[in-house]
PDB file of C-alpha atoms in Angstrom:
ATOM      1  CA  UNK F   1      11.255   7.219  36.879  1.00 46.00           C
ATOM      2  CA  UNK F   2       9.747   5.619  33.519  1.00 47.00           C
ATOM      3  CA  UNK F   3      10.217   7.879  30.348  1.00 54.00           C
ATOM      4  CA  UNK F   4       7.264   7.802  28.561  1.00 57.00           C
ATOM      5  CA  UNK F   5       7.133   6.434  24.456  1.00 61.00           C
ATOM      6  CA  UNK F   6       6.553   9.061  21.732  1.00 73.00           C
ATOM      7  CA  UNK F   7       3.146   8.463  20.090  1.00 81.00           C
ATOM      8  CA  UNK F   8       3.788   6.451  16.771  1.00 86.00           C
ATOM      9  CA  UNK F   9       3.379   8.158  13.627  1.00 94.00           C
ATOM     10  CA  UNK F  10      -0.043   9.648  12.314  1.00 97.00           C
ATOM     11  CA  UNK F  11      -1.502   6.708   9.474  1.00 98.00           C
ATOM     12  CA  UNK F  12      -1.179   7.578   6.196  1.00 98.00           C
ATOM     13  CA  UNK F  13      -2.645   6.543   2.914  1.00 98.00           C
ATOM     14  CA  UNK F  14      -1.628   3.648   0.588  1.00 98.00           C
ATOM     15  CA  UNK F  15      -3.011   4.103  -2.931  1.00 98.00           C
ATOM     16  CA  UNK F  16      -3.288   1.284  -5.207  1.00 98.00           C
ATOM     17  CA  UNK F  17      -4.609   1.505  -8.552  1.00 98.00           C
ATOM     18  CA  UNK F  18      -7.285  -0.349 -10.422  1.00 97.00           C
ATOM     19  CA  UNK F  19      -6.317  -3.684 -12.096  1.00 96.00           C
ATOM     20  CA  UNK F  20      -7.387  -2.388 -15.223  1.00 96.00           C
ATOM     21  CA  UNK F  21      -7.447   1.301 -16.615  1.00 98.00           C
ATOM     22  CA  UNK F  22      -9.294   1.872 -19.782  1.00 96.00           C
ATOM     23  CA  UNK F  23      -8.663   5.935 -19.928  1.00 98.00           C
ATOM     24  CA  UNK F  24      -4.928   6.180 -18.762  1.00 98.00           C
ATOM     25  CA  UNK F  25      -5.053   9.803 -20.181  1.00 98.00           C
ATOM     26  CA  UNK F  26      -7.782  10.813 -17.847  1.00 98.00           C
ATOM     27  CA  UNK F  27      -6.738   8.356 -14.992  1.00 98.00           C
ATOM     28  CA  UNK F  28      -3.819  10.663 -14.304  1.00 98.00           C
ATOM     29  CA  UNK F  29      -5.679  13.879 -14.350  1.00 98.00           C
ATOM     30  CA  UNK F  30      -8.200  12.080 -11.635  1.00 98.00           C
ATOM     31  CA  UNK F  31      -4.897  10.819  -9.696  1.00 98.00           C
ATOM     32  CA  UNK F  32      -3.242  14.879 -10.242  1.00 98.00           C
ATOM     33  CA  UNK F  33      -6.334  16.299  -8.364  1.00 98.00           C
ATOM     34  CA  UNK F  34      -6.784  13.511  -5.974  1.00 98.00           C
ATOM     35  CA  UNK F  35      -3.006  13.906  -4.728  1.00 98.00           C
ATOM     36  CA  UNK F  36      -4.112  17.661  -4.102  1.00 97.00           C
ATOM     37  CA  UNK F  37      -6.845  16.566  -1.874  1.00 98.00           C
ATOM     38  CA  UNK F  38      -4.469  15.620   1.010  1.00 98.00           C
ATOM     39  CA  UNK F  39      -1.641  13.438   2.190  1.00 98.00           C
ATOM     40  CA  UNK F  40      -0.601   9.985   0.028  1.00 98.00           C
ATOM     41  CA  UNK F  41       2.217   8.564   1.454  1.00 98.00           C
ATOM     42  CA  UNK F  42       2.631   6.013  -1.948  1.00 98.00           C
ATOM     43  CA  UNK F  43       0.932   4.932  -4.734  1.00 98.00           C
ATOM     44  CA  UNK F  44       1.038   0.970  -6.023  1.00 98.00           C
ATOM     45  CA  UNK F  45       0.560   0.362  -9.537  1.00 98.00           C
ATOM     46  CA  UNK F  46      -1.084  -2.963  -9.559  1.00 97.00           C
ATOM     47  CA  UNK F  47      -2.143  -3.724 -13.263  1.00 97.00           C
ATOM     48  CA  UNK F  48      -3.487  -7.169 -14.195  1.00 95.00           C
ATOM     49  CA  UNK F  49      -4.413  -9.326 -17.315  1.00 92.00           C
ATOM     50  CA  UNK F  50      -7.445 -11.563 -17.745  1.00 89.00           C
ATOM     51  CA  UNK F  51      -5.425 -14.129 -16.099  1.00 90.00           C
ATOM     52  CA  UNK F  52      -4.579 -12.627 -12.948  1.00 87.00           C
ATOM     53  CA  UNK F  53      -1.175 -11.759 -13.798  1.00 90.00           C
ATOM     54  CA  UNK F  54       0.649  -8.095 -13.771  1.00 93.00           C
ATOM     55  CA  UNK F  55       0.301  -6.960 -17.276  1.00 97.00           C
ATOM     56  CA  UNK F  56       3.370  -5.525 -18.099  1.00 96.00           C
ATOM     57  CA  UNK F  57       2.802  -4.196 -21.385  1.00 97.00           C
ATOM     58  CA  UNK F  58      -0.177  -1.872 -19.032  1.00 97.00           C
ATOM     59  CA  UNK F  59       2.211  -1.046 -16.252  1.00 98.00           C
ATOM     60  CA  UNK F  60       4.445   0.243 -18.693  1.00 98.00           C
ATOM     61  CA  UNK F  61       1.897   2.739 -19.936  1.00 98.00           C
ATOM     62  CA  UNK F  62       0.332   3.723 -17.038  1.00 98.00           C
ATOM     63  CA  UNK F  63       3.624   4.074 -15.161  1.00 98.00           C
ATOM     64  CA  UNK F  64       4.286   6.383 -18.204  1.00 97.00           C
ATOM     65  CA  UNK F  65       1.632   8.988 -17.620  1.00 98.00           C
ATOM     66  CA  UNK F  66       1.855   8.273 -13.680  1.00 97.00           C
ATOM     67  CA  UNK F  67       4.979   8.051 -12.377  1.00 98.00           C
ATOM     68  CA  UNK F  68       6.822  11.149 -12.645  1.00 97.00           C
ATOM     69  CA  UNK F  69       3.377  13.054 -11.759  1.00 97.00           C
ATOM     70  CA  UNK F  70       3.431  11.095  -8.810  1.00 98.00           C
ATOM     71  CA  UNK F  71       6.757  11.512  -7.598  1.00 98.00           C
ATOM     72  CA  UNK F  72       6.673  15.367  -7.885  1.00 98.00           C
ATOM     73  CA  UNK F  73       4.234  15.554  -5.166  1.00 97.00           C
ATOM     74  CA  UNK F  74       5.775  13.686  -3.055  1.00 98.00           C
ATOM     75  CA  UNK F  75       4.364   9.933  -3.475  1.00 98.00           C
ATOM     76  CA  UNK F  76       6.692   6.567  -4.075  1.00 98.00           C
ATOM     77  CA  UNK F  77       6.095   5.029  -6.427  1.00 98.00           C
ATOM     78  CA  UNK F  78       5.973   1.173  -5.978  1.00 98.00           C
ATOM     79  CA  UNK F  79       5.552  -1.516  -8.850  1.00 98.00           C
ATOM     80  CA  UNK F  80       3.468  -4.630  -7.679  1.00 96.00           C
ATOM     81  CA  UNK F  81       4.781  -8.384  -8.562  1.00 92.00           C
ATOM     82  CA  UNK F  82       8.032  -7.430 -10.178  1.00 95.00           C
ATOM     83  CA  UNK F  83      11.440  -6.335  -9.006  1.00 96.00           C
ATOM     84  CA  UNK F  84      12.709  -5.997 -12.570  1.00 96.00           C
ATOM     85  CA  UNK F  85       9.976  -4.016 -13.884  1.00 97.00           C
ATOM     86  CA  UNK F  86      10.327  -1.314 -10.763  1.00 98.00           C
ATOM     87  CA  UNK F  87      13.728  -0.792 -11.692  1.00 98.00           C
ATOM     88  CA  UNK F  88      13.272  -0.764 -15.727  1.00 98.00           C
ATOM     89  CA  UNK F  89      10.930   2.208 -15.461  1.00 98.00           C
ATOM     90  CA  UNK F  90      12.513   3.931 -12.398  1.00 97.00           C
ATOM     91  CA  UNK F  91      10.056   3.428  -9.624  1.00 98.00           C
ATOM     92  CA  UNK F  92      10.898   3.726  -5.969  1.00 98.00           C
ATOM     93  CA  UNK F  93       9.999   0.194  -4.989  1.00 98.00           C
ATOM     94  CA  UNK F  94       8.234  -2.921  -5.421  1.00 98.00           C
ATOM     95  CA  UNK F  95       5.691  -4.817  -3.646  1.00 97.00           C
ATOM     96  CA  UNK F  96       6.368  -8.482  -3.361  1.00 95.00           C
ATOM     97  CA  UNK F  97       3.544 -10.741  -3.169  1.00 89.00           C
ATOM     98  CA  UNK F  98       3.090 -14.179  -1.369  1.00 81.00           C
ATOM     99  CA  UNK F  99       4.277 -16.090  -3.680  1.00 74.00           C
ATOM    100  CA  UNK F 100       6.570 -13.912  -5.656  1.00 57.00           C
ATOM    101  CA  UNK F 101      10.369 -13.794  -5.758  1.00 66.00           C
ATOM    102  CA  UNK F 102      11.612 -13.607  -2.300  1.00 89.00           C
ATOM    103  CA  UNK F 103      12.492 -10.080  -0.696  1.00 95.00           C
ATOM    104  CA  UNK F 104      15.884 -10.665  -0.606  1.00 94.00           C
ATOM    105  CA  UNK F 105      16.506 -11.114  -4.472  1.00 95.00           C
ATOM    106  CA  UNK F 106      14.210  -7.987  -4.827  1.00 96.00           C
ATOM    107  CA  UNK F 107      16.719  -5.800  -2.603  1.00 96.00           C
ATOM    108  CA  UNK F 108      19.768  -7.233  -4.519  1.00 95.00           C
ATOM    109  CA  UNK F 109      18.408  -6.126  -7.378  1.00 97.00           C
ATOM    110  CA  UNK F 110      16.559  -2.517  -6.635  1.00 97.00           C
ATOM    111  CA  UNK F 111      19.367  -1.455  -4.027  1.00 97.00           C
ATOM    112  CA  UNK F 112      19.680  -0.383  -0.301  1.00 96.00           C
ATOM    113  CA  UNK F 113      17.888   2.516  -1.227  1.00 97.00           C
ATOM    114  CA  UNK F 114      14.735   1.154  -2.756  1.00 98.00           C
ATOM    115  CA  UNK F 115      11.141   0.313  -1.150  1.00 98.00           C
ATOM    116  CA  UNK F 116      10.826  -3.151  -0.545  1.00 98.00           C
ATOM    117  CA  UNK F 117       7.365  -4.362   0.781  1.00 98.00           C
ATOM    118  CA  UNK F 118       5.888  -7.858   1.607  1.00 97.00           C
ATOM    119  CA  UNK F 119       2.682  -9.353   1.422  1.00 96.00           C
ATOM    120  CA  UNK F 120       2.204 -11.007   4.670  1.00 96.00           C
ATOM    121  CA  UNK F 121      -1.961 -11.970   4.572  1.00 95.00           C
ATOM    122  CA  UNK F 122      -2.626 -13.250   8.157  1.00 95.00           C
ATOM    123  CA  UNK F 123       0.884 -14.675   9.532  1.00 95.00           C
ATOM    124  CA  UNK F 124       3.040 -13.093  11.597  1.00 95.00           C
ATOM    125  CA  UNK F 125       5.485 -15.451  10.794  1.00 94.00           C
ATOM    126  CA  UNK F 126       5.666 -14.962   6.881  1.00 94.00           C
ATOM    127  CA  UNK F 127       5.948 -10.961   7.957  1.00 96.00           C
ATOM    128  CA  UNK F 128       8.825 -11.697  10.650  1.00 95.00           C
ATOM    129  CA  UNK F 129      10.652 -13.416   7.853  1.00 93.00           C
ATOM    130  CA  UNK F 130      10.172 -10.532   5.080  1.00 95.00           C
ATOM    131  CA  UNK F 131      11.674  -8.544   8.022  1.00 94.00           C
ATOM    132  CA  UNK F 132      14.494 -10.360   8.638  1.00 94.00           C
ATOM    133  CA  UNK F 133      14.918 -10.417   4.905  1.00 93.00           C
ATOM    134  CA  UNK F 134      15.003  -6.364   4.200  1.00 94.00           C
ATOM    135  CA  UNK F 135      11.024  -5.520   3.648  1.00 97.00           C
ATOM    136  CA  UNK F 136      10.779  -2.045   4.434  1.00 98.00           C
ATOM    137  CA  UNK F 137       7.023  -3.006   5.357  1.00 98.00           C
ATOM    138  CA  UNK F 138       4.738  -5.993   5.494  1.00 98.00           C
ATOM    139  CA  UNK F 139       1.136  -6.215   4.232  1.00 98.00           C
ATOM    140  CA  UNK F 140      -1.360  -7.855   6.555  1.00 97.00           C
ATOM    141  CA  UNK F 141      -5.301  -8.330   4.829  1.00 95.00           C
ATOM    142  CA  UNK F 142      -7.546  -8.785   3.699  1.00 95.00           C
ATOM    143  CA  UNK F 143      -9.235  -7.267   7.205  1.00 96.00           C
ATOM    144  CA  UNK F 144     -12.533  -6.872   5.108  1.00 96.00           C
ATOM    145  CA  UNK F 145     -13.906  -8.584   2.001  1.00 90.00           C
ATOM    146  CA  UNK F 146     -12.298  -7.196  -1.800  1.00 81.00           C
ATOM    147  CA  UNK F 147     -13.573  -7.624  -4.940  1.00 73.00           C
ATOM    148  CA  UNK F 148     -10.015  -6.265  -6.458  1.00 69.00           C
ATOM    149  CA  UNK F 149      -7.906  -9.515  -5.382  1.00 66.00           C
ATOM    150  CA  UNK F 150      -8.492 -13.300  -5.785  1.00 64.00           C
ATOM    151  CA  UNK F 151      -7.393 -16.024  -2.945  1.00 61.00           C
ATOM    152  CA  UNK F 152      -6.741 -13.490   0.090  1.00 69.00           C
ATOM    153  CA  UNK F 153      -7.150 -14.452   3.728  1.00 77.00           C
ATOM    154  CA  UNK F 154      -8.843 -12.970   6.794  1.00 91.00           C
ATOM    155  CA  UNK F 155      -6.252 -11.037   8.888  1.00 94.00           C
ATOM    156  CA  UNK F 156      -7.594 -10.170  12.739  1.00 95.00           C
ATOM    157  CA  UNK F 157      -7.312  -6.513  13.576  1.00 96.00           C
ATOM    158  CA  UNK F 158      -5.250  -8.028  16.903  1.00 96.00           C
ATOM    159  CA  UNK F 159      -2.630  -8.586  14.419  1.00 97.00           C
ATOM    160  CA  UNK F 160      -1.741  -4.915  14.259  1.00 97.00           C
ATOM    161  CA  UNK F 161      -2.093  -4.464  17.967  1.00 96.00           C
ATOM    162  CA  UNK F 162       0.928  -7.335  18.123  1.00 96.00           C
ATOM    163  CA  UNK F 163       2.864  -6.291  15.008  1.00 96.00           C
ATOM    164  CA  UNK F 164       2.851  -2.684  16.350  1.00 94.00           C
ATOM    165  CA  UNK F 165       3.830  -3.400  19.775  1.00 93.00           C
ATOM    166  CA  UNK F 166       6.399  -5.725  19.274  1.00 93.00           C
ATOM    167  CA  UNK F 167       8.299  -4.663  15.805  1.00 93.00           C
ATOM    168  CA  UNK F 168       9.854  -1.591  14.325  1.00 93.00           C
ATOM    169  CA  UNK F 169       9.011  -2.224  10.743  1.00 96.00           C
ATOM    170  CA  UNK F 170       5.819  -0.697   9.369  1.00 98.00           C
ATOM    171  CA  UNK F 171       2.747  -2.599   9.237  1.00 98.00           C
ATOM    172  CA  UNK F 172       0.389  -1.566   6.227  1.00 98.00           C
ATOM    173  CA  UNK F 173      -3.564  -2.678   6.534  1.00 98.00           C
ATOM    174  CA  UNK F 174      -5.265  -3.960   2.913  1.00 97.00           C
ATOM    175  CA  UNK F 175      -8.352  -5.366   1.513  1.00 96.00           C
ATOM    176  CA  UNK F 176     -11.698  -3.861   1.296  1.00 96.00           C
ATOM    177  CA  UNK F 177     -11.013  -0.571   3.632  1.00 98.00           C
ATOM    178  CA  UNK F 178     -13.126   2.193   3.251  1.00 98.00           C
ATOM    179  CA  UNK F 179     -13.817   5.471   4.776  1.00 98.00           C
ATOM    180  CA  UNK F 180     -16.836   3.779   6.997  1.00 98.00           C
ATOM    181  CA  UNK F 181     -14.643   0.956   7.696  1.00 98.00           C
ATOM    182  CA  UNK F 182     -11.034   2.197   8.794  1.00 98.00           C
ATOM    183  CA  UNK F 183     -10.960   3.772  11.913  1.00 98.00           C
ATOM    184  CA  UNK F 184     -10.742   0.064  13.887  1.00 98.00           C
ATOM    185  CA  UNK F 185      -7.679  -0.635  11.458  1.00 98.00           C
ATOM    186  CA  UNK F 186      -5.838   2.685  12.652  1.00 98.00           C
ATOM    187  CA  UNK F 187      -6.578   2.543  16.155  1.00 97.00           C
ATOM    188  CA  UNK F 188      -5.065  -0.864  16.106  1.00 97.00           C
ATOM    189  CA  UNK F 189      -1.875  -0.001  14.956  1.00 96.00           C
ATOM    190  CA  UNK F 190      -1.911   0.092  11.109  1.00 98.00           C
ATOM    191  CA  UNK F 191       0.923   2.424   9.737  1.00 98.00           C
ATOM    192  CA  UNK F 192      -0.680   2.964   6.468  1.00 98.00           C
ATOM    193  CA  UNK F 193      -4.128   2.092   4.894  1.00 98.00           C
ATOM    194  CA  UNK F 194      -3.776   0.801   1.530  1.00 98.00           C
ATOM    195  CA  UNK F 195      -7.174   1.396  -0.528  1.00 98.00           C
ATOM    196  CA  UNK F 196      -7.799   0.839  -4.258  1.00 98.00           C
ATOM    197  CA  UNK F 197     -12.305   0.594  -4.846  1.00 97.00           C
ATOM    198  CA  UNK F 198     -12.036   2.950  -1.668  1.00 98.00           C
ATOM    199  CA  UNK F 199     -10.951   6.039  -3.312  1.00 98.00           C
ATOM    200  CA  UNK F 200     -11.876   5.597  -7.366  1.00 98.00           C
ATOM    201  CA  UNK F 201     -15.126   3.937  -6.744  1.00 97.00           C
ATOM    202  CA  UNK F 202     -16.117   6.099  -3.817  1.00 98.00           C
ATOM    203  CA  UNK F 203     -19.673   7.535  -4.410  1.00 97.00           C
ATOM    204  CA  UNK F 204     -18.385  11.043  -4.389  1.00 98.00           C
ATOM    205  CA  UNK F 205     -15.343  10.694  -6.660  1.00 98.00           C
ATOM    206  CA  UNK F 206     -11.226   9.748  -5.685  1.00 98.00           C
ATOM    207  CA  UNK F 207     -10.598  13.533  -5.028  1.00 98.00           C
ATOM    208  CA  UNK F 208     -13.185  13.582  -1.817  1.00 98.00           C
ATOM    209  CA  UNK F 209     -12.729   9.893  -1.033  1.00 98.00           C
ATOM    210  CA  UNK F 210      -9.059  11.132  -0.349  1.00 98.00           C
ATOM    211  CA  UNK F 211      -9.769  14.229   1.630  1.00 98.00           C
ATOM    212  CA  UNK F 212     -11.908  12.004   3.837  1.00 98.00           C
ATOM    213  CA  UNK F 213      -9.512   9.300   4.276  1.00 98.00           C
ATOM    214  CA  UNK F 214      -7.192  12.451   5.351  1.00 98.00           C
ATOM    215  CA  UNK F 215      -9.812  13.782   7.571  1.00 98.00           C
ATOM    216  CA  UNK F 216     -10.201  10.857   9.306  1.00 98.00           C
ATOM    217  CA  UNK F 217      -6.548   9.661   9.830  1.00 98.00           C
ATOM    218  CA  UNK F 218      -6.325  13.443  11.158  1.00 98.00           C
ATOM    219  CA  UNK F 219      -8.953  12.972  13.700  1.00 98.00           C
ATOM    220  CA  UNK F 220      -7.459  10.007  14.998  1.00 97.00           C
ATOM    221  CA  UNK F 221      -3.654  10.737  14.961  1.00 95.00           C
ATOM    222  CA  UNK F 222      -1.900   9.476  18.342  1.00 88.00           C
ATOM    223  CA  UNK F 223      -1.396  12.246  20.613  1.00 82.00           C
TER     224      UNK F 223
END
């Protein structure tokens, strides 16, 4: 007599912030009221320069006015690009990109305890390996086009279906997801949804962006 599987977790949301933030002030009251709105499983502060680099001097700052806000209600807090910077201003994690330091030298440093993810793009090789290193999760995207990163690659939503029926660790969906666009992403076996333009440029403002990210992901929780 076969035992049937639990249904996998219900998706949750992946916030990630703009690469620049002019008002930090009134950033984090928009953030405070969009956290009310519904579920946010974590929030990635991903702050870049002119050149495309993380601007640390701006991390700093925002992570200032964001961080503690953030982790009161619930949300990790990751730091994108750097390891030492996460653990400097007392983040839960770091992201890891694809051509940052390797996962393992960000777990050494951060702890057994820390969030470590991976960008994986569109390999499931380069996301095996982050497994096998100590990601906690792996990043597959962009799945549609984003005008918020530079040099991504086009992941296939049957990459989820594989990822999710073959491995443990969590598989997180990125790159141009909105409201209109998600529901294939979930229903092929993204974890979390990881949206920056999606929420603060949504036409009705972050705070309803998020409540119909979470009305959606409620609809189409696995039964």
């Amino acid at each position: 007599m076969s035992t049937a599987l639990p249904p996998r977790p219900r998706t949750r949301l992946y916030l990630i912030t703009p690469p620049q933030i002019a008002d930090v002030p009134g950033f984090a009251r928009t953030l405070e009221a969009s956290l009310g709105a519904g579920d946010v499983a974590s929030l990635q502060l991903r702050l870049k320069g002119a050149d495309g680099m993380i601007d640390m001097q701006a991390t700093r700052e925002v992570s200032r006015a964001l961080t503690a806000m953030a982790q009161e209600a619930g949300v990790a807090v990751l730091i994108n690009d750097s390891a030492e910077l996460a653990k400097e201003l007392g983040a839960d994690g770091v992201h890891v990109g694809w051509d940052d330091g390797p996962v393992q030298a960000a777990r050494k440093l951060l702890g057994p305890d820390a969030i470590v993810g991976a960008t994986a793009r569109n390999s499931y090789h380069k996301a095996m390996q982050a497994g096998e290193d100590g990601a906690d999760y792996v990043a597959f995207g962009a799945f549609y086009p984003t005008a918020t990163k530079d040099g991504t690659a086009q992941a296939e939503l049957d990459l989820l279906q594989v990822w999710q029926a073959a491995m443990l660790i969590p598989c997180v969906a990125i790159g141009g997801i909105t409201v209109a666009n998600a529901e294939p992403l979930v229903t092929a076996g993204a974890d979390f949804i990881a949206v920056s333009s999606g929420v603060w440029g949504h036409p009705d403002g972050p705070v309803a962006a998020v409540k119909a990210f979470n009305d959606l992901l409620d609809r189409l929780e696995p039964r």
